Tab-separated table of C-alpha atoms in Angstrom:
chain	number	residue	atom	x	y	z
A	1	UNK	CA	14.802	71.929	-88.548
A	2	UNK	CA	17.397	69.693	-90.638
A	3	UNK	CA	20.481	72.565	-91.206
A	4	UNK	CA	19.957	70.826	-95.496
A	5	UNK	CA	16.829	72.945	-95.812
A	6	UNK	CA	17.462	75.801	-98.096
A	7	UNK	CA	16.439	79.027	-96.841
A	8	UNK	CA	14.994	80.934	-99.732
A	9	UNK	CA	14.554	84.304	-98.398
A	10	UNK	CA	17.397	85.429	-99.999
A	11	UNK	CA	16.347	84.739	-103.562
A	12	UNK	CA	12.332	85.472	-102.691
A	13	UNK	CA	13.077	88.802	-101.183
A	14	UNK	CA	15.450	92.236	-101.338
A	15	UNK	CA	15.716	94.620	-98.948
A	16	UNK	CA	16.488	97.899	-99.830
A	17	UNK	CA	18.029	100.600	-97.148
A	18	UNK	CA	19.050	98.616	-94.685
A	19	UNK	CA	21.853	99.148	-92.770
A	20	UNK	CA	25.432	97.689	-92.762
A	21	UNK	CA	25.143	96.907	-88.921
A	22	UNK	CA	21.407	95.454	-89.233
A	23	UNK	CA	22.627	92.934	-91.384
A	24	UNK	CA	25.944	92.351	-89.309
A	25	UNK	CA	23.525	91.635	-86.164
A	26	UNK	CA	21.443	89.405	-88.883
A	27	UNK	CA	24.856	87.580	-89.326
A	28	UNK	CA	25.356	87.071	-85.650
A	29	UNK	CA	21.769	85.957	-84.864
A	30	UNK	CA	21.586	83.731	-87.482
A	31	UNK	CA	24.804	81.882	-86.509
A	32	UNK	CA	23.605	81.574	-82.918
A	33	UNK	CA	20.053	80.417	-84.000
A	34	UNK	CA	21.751	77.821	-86.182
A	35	UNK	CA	24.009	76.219	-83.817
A	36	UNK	CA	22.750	76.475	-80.743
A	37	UNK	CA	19.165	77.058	-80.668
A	38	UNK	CA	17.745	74.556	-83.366
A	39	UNK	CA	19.665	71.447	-81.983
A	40	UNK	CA	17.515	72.616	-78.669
A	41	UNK	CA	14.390	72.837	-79.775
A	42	UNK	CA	12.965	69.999	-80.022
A	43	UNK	CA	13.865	68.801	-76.094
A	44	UNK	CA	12.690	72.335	-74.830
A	45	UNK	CA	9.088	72.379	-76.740
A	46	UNK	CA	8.674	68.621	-75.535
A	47	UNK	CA	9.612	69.260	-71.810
A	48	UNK	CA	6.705	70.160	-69.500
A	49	UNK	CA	6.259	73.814	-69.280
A	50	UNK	CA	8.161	73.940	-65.665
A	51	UNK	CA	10.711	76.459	-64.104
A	52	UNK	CA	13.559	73.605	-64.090
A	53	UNK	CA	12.819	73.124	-67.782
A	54	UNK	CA	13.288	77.062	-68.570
A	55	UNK	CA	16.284	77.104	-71.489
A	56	UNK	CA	18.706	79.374	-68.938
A	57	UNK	CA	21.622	78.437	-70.987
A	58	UNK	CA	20.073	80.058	-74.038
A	59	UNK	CA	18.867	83.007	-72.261
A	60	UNK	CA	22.635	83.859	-70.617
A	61	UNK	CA	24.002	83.026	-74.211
A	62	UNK	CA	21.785	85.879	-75.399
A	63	UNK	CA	22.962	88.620	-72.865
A	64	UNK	CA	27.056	87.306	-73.737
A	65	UNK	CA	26.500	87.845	-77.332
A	66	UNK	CA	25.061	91.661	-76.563
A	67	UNK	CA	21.690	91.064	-77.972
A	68	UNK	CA	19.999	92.602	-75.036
A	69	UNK	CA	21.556	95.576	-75.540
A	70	UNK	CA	20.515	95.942	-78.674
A	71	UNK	CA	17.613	98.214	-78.462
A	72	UNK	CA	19.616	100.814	-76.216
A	73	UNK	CA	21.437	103.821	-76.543
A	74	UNK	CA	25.218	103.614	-76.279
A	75	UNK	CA	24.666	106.112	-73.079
A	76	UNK	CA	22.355	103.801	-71.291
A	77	UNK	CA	24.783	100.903	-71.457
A	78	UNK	CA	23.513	99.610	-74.868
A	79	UNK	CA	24.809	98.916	-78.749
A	80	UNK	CA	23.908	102.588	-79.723
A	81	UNK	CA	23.099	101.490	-83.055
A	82	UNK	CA	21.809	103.998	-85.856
A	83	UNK	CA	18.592	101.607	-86.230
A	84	UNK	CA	17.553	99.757	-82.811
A	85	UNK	CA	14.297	98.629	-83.291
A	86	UNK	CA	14.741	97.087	-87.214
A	87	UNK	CA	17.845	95.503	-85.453
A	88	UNK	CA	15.163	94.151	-82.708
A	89	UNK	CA	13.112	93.109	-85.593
A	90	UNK	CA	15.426	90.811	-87.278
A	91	UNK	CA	17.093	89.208	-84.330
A	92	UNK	CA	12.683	88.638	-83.783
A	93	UNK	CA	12.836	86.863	-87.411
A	94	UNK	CA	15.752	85.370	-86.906
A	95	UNK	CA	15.286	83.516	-83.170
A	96	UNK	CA	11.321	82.590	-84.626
A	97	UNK	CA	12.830	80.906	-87.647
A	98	UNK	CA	13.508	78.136	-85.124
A	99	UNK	CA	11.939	78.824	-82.086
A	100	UNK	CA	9.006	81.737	-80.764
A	101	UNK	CA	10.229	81.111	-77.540
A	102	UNK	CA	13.764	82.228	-77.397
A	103	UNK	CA	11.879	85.085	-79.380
A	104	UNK	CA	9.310	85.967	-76.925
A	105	UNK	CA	11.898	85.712	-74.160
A	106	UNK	CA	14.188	87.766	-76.061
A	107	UNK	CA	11.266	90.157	-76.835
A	108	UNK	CA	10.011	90.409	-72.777
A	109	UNK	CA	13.722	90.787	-71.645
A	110	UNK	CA	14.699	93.635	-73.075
A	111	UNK	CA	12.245	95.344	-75.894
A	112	UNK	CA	9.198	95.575	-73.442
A	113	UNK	CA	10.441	96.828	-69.914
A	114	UNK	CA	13.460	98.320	-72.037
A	115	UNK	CA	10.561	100.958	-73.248
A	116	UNK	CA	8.412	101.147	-70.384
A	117	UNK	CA	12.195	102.083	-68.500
A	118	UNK	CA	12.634	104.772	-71.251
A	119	UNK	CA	10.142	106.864	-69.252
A	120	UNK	CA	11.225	106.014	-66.061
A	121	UNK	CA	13.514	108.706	-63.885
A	122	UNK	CA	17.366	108.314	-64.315
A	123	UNK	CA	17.504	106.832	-60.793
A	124	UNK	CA	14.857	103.956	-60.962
A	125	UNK	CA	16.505	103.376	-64.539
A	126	UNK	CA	19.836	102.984	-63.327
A	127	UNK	CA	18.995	100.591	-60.811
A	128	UNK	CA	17.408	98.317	-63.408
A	129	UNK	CA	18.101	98.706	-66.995
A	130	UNK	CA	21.800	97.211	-66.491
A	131	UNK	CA	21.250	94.068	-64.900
A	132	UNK	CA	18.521	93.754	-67.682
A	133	UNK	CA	20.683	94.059	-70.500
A	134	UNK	CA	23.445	91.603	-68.808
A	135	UNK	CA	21.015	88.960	-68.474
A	136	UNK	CA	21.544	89.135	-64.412
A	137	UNK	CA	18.092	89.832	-63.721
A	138	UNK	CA	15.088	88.444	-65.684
A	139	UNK	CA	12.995	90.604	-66.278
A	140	UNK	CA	8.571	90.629	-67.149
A	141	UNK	CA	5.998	93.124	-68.163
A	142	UNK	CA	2.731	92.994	-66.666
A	143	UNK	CA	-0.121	94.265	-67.988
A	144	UNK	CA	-3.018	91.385	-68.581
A	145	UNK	CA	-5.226	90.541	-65.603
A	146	UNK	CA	-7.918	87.707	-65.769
A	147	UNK	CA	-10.555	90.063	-66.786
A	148	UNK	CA	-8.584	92.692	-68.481
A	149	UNK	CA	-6.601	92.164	-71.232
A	150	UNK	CA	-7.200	94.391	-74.730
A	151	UNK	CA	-9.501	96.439	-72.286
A	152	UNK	CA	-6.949	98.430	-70.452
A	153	UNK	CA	-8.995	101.139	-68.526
A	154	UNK	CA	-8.933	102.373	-64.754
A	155	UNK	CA	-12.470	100.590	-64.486
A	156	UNK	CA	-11.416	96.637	-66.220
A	157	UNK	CA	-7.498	96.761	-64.151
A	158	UNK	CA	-8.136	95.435	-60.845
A	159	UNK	CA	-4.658	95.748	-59.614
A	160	UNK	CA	-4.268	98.974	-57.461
A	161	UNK	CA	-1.565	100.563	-55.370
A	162	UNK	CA	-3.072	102.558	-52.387
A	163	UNK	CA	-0.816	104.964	-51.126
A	164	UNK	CA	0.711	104.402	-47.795
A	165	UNK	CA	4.034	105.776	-45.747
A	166	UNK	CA	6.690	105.680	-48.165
A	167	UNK	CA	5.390	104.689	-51.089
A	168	UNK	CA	2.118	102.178	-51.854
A	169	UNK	CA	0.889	99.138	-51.343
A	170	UNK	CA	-0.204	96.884	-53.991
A	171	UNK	CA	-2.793	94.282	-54.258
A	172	UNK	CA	-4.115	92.532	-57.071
A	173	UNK	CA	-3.328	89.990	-59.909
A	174	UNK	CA	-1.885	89.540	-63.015
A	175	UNK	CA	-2.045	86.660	-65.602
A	176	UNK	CA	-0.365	85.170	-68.755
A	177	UNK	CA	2.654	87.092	-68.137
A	178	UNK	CA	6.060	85.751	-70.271
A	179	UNK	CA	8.608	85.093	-67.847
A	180	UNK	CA	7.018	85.300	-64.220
A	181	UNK	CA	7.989	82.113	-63.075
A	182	UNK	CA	11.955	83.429	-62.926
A	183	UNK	CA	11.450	86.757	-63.590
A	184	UNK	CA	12.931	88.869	-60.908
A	185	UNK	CA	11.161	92.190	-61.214
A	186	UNK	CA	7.729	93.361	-62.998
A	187	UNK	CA	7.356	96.532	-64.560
A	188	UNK	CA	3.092	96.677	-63.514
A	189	UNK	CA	0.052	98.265	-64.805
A	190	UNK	CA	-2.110	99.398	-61.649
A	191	UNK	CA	-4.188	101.831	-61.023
A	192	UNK	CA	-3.700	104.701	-58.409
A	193	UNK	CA	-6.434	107.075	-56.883
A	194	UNK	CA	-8.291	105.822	-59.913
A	195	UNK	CA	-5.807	106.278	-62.304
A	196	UNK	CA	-4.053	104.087	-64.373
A	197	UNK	CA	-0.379	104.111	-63.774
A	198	UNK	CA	2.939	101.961	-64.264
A	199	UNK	CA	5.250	100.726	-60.893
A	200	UNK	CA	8.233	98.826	-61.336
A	201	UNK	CA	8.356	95.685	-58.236
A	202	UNK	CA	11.003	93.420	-56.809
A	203	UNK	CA	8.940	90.171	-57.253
A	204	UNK	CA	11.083	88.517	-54.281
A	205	UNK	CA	9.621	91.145	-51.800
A	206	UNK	CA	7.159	89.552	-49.576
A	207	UNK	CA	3.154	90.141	-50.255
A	208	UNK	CA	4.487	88.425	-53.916
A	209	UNK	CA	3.608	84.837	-54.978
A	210	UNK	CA	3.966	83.324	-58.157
A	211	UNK	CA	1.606	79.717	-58.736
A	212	UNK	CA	3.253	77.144	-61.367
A	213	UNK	CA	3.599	77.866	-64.975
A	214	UNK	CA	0.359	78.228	-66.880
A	215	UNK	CA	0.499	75.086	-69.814
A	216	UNK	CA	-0.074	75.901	-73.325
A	217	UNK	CA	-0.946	75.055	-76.696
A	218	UNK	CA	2.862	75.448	-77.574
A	219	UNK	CA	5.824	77.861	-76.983
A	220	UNK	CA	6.605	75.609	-74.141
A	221	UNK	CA	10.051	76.564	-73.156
A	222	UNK	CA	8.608	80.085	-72.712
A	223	UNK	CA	6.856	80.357	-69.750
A	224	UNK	CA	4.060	82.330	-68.352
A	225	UNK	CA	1.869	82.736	-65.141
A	226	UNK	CA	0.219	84.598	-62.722
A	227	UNK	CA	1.551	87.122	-60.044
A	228	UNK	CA	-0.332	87.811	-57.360
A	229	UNK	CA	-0.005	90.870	-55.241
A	230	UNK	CA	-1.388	90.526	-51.577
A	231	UNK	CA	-0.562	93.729	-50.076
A	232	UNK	CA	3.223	94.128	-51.594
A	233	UNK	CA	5.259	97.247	-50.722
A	234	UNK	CA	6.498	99.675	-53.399
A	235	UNK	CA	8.903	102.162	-52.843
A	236	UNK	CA	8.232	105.629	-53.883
A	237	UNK	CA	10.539	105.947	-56.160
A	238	UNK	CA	9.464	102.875	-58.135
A	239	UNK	CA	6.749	104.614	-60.127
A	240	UNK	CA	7.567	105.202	-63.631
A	241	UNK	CA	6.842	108.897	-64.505
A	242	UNK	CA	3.822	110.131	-62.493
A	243	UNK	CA	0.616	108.671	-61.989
A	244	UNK	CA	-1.653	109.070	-64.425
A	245	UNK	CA	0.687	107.852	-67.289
A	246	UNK	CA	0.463	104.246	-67.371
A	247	UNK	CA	-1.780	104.069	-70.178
A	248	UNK	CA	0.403	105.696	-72.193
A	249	UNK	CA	3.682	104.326	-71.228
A	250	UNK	CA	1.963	101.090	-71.449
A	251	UNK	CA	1.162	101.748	-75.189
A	252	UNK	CA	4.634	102.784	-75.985
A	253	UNK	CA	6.120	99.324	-75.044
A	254	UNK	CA	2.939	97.050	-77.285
A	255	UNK	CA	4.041	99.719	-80.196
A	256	UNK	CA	7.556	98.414	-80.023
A	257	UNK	CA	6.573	94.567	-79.336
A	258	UNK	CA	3.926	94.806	-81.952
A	259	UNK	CA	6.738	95.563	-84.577
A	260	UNK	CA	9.000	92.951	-83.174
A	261	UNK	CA	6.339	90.405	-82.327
A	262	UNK	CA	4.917	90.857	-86.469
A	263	UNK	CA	8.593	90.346	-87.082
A	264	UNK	CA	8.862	86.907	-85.322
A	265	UNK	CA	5.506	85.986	-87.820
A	266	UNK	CA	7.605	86.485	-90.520
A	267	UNK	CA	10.398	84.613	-88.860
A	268	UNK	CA	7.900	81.493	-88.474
A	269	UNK	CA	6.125	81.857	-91.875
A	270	UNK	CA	9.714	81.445	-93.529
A	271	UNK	CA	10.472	78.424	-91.744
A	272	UNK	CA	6.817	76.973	-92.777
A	273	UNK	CA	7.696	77.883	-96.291
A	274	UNK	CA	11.669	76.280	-96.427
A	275	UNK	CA	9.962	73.481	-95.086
A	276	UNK	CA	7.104	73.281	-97.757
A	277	UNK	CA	9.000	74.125	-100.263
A	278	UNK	CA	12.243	71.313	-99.370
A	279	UNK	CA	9.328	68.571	-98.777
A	280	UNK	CA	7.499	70.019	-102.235
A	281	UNK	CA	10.764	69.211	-103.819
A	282	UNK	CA	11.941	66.143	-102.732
A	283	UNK	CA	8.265	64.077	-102.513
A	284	UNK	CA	7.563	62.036	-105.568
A	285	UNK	CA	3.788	61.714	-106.493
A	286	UNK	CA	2.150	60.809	-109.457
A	287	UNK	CA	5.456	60.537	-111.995
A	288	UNK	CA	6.367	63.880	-110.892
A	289	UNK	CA	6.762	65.652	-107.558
A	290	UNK	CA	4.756	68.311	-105.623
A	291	UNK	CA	6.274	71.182	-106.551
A	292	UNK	CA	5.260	70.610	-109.783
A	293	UNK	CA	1.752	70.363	-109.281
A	294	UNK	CA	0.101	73.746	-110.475
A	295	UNK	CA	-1.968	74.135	-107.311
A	296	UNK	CA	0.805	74.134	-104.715
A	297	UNK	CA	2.688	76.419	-107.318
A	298	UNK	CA	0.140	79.030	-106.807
A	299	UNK	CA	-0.401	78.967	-103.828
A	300	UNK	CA	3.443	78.999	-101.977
A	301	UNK	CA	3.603	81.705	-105.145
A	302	UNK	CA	0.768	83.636	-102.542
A	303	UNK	CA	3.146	82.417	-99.639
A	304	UNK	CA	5.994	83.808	-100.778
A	305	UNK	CA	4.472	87.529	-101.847
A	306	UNK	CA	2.390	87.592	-98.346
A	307	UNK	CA	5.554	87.213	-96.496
A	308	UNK	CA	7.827	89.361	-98.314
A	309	UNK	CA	4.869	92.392	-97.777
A	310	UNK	CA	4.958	91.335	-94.128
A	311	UNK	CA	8.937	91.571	-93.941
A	312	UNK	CA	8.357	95.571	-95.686
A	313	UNK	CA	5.591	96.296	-92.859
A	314	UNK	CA	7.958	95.308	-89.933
A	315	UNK	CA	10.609	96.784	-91.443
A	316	UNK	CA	8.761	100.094	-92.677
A	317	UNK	CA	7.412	100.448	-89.087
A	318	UNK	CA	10.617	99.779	-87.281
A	319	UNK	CA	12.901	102.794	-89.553
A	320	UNK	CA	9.978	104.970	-88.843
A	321	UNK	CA	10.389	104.687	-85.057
A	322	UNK	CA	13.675	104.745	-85.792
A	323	UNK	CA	13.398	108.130	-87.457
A	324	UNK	CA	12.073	109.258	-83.909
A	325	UNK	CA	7.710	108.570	-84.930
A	326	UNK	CA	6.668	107.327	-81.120
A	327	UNK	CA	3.778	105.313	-82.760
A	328	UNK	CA	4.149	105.019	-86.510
A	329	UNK	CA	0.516	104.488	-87.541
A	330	UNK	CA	-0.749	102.379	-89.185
A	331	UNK	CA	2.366	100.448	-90.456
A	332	UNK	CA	2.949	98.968	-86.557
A	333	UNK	CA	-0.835	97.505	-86.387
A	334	UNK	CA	-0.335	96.382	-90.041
A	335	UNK	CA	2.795	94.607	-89.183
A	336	UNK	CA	1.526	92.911	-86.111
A	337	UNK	CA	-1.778	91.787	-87.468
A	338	UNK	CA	-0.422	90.687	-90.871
A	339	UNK	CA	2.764	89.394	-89.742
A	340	UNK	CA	1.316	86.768	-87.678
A	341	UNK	CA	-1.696	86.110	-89.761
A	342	UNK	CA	0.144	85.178	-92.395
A	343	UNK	CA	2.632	82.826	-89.994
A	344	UNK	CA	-0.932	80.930	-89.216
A	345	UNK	CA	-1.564	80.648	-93.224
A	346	UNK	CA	1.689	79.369	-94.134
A	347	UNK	CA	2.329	77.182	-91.372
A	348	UNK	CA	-1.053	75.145	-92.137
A	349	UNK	CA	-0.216	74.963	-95.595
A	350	UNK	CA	3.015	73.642	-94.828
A	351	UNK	CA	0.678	70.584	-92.221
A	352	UNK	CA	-1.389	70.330	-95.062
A	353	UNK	CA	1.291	69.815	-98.090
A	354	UNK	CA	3.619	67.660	-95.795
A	355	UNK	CA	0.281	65.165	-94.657
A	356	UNK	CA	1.357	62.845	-92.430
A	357	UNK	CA	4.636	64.241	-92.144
A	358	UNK	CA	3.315	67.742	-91.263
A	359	UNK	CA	1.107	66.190	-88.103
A	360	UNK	CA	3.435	64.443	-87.042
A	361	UNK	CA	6.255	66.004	-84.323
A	362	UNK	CA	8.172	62.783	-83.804
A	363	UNK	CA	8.224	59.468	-85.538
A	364	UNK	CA	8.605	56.388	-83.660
A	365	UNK	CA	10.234	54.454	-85.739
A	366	UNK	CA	13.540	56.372	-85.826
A	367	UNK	CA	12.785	59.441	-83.785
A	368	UNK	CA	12.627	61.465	-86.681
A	369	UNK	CA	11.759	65.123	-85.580
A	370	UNK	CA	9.209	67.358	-87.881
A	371	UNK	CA	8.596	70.869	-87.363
A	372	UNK	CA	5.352	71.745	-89.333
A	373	UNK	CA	3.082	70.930	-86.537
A	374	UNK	CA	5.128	73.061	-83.900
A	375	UNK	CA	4.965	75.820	-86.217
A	376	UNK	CA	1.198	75.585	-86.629
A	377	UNK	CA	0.596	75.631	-83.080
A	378	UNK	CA	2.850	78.076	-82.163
A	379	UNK	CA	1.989	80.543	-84.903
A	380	UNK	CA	-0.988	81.107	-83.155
A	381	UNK	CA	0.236	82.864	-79.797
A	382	UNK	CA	1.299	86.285	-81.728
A	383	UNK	CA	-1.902	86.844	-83.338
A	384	UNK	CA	-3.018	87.040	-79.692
A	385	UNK	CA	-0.522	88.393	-77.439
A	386	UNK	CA	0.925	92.177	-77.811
A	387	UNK	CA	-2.915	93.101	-78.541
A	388	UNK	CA	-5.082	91.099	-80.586
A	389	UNK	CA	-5.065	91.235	-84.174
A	390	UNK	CA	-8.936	92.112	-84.329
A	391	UNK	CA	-7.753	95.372	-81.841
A	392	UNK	CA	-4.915	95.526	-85.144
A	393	UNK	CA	-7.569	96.126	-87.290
A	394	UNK	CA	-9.916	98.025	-85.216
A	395	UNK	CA	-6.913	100.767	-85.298
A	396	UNK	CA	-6.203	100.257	-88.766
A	397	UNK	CA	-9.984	101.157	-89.405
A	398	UNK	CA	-9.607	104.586	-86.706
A	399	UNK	CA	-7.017	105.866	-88.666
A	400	UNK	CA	-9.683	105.714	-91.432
A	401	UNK	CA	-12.468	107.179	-90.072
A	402	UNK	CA	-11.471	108.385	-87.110
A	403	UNK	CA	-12.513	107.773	-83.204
């Protein structure tokens, strides 16, 4: 995105009770997005989706600027902020603005296994959650399977862990997980005597293999695959709380990357509108220009009061876990679902208003770069992943009337 493009969020929406150090870390974000994500971006989403192609520098820059600490306690290692997860939100928005991969990445280093570690005893903790925040190890979450994905009970997960002599053995697969292809352990939903449970696993130990990374409609500098386990050995003291609980600590970790995931919606639905809104400006048509043209007024008027009720949602949901509320119902399923719904809405508005411009992602002429069509196709990856925003609404609707 062309650093001329005026971003309006600070004239289309005010925040109110936010904290000094949330928008400090906005600051910080911001400034790293600008300078040395955007001038990336391009390359990365045009590289095949392989391990060589994975943006390491970006993902080290992250962990030296401290933004994987940023959902921790100060007595775990982290920031110890007052508000962690609206902090986890914005950097969300902010990396999205100009890239949903560095967000997603950002998102499956540290806000994912960061929470499923949270229940995890001090010792297995300790031996994990610091080279996670220091960017030393990569880290993955991983729940999906081929034939279990929004479906997660002891009957649809197919990867179990049989007990054995010191500790269990695990077979099974997992797919479409961010970050396998480099990620050096897996915090893993199996089941155990029949009983859905979480394991944390070295993915270097042998019974492991990981195929090539899975390609995509877009987000191609994040990178997912399979991981197959073919009789891999976990140590006993790699199960997170007891057996039994994987359900539920697998639910804590989607609350927290449903908020931050909604988040990077917003994050892509204001870059869709900047765009718009520059191009509406600038292109001539008819003696007058675009933005002038009553149709596109109302509707980037709808834009602009869609996103700024998304931005409340994430934000709403993130100070109530904040405040200590484990699953703040129903903001978090509202902020997922509508967050990236209306990144979709925007983003092919902003194809649509742009024409030729908006489909195209590179002109030959001069090697012009747009971003419109990037943004359409990768707006539509969050309103899948971290639960589907149909199971959004189906929760929405329980909290209504009930189980």
């Amino acid at each position: 995105m062309q650093q001329s493009i005026e971003r309006t969020q600070e004239r289309m929406y005010h925040a109110l009770g936010i904290p000094q150090e949330t928008d400090e870390v906005r600051a910080l974000v911001r400034h790293f997005a600008e300078t040395e994500v955007a001038p990336q971006v391009a390359s990365m989403e045009e590289r095949p989706e392989e391990v060589a192609n994975f943006p390491t520098n970006l993902f080290h820059r992250m962990a030296q600027l401290g933004l994987y600490r940023l959902p921790f306690k100060a007595e775990e290692g982290g920031a110890g902020l007052e508000s962690p997860m609206l902090a986890s939100a914005v950097v969300m928005e902010e990396l999205a603005y100009y890239s949903n991969s560095i967000a997603i990445i950002y998102d499956c280093q540290c806000v994912l296994p960061g929470r499923v570690l949270r229940y995890a005893s001090d010792e297995l903790r300790n031996a994990y959650l610091p080279s996670l925040m220091s960017g030393e190890k990569v880290a993955c979450v991983a729940i999906t399977e081929p034939d279990a994905g929004s479906d997660l009970s002891p009957s649809s997960v197919q990867t179990v862990a049989t007990p054995v002599s010191h500790g269990w053995r695990l077979t099974g697969r997992k797919r479409f997980i961010i970050d396998a292809p480099l990620a050096d352990f897996a915090c893993v939903l199996c089941t155990i005597e029949g009983a859905l449970s979480m394991v944390v696993v070295d993915l270097k130990r042998e019974g492991i293999s990981v195929p090539p990374p899975d390609r995509k409609m877009g987000m191609h500098a994040c990178l997912t695959a399979d991981i197959v386990f073919d009789g891999a050995h976990v140590p006993p003291g790699n199960l997170v709380w007891q057996a039994g609980k994987g359900l539920r600590i697998a639910l804590g970790a989607l609350t927290c990357g449903r908020i931050v995931v909604g988040a990077s919606g917003v994050g892509m639905a204001q870059a869709a509108f900047d765009l718009s809104v520059h191009h509406m400006k600038q292109r001539k048509m008819f003696g007058g220009t675009l933005a002038a043209m009553q149709h596109w007024q109302f509707k980037f008027a709808e834009h602009a009061t869609h996103i700024a009720m998304a931005r409340d949602l994430c934000y709403k949901a993130a100070l109530r876990y904040d405040a200590g509320e484990e699953s703040p119902e129903p903001e978090t399923a509202m902020a997922k679902y509508y967050g990236t719904q209306v990144a979709g809405e925007v983003a092919r508005d902003a194809v649509q208003v742009m024409g030729g411009y908006g489909f195209a992602s590179r002109m030959g002429v001069d090697g012009t770069v747009y971003q419109a069509e990037r943004l359409f196709r990768e707006s539509k990856g969050p309103e899948i992943y971290e639960g589907s925003n149909e199971i959004q609404k189906w929760m929405i609707a329980r909290r209504m009337f009930g189980r």
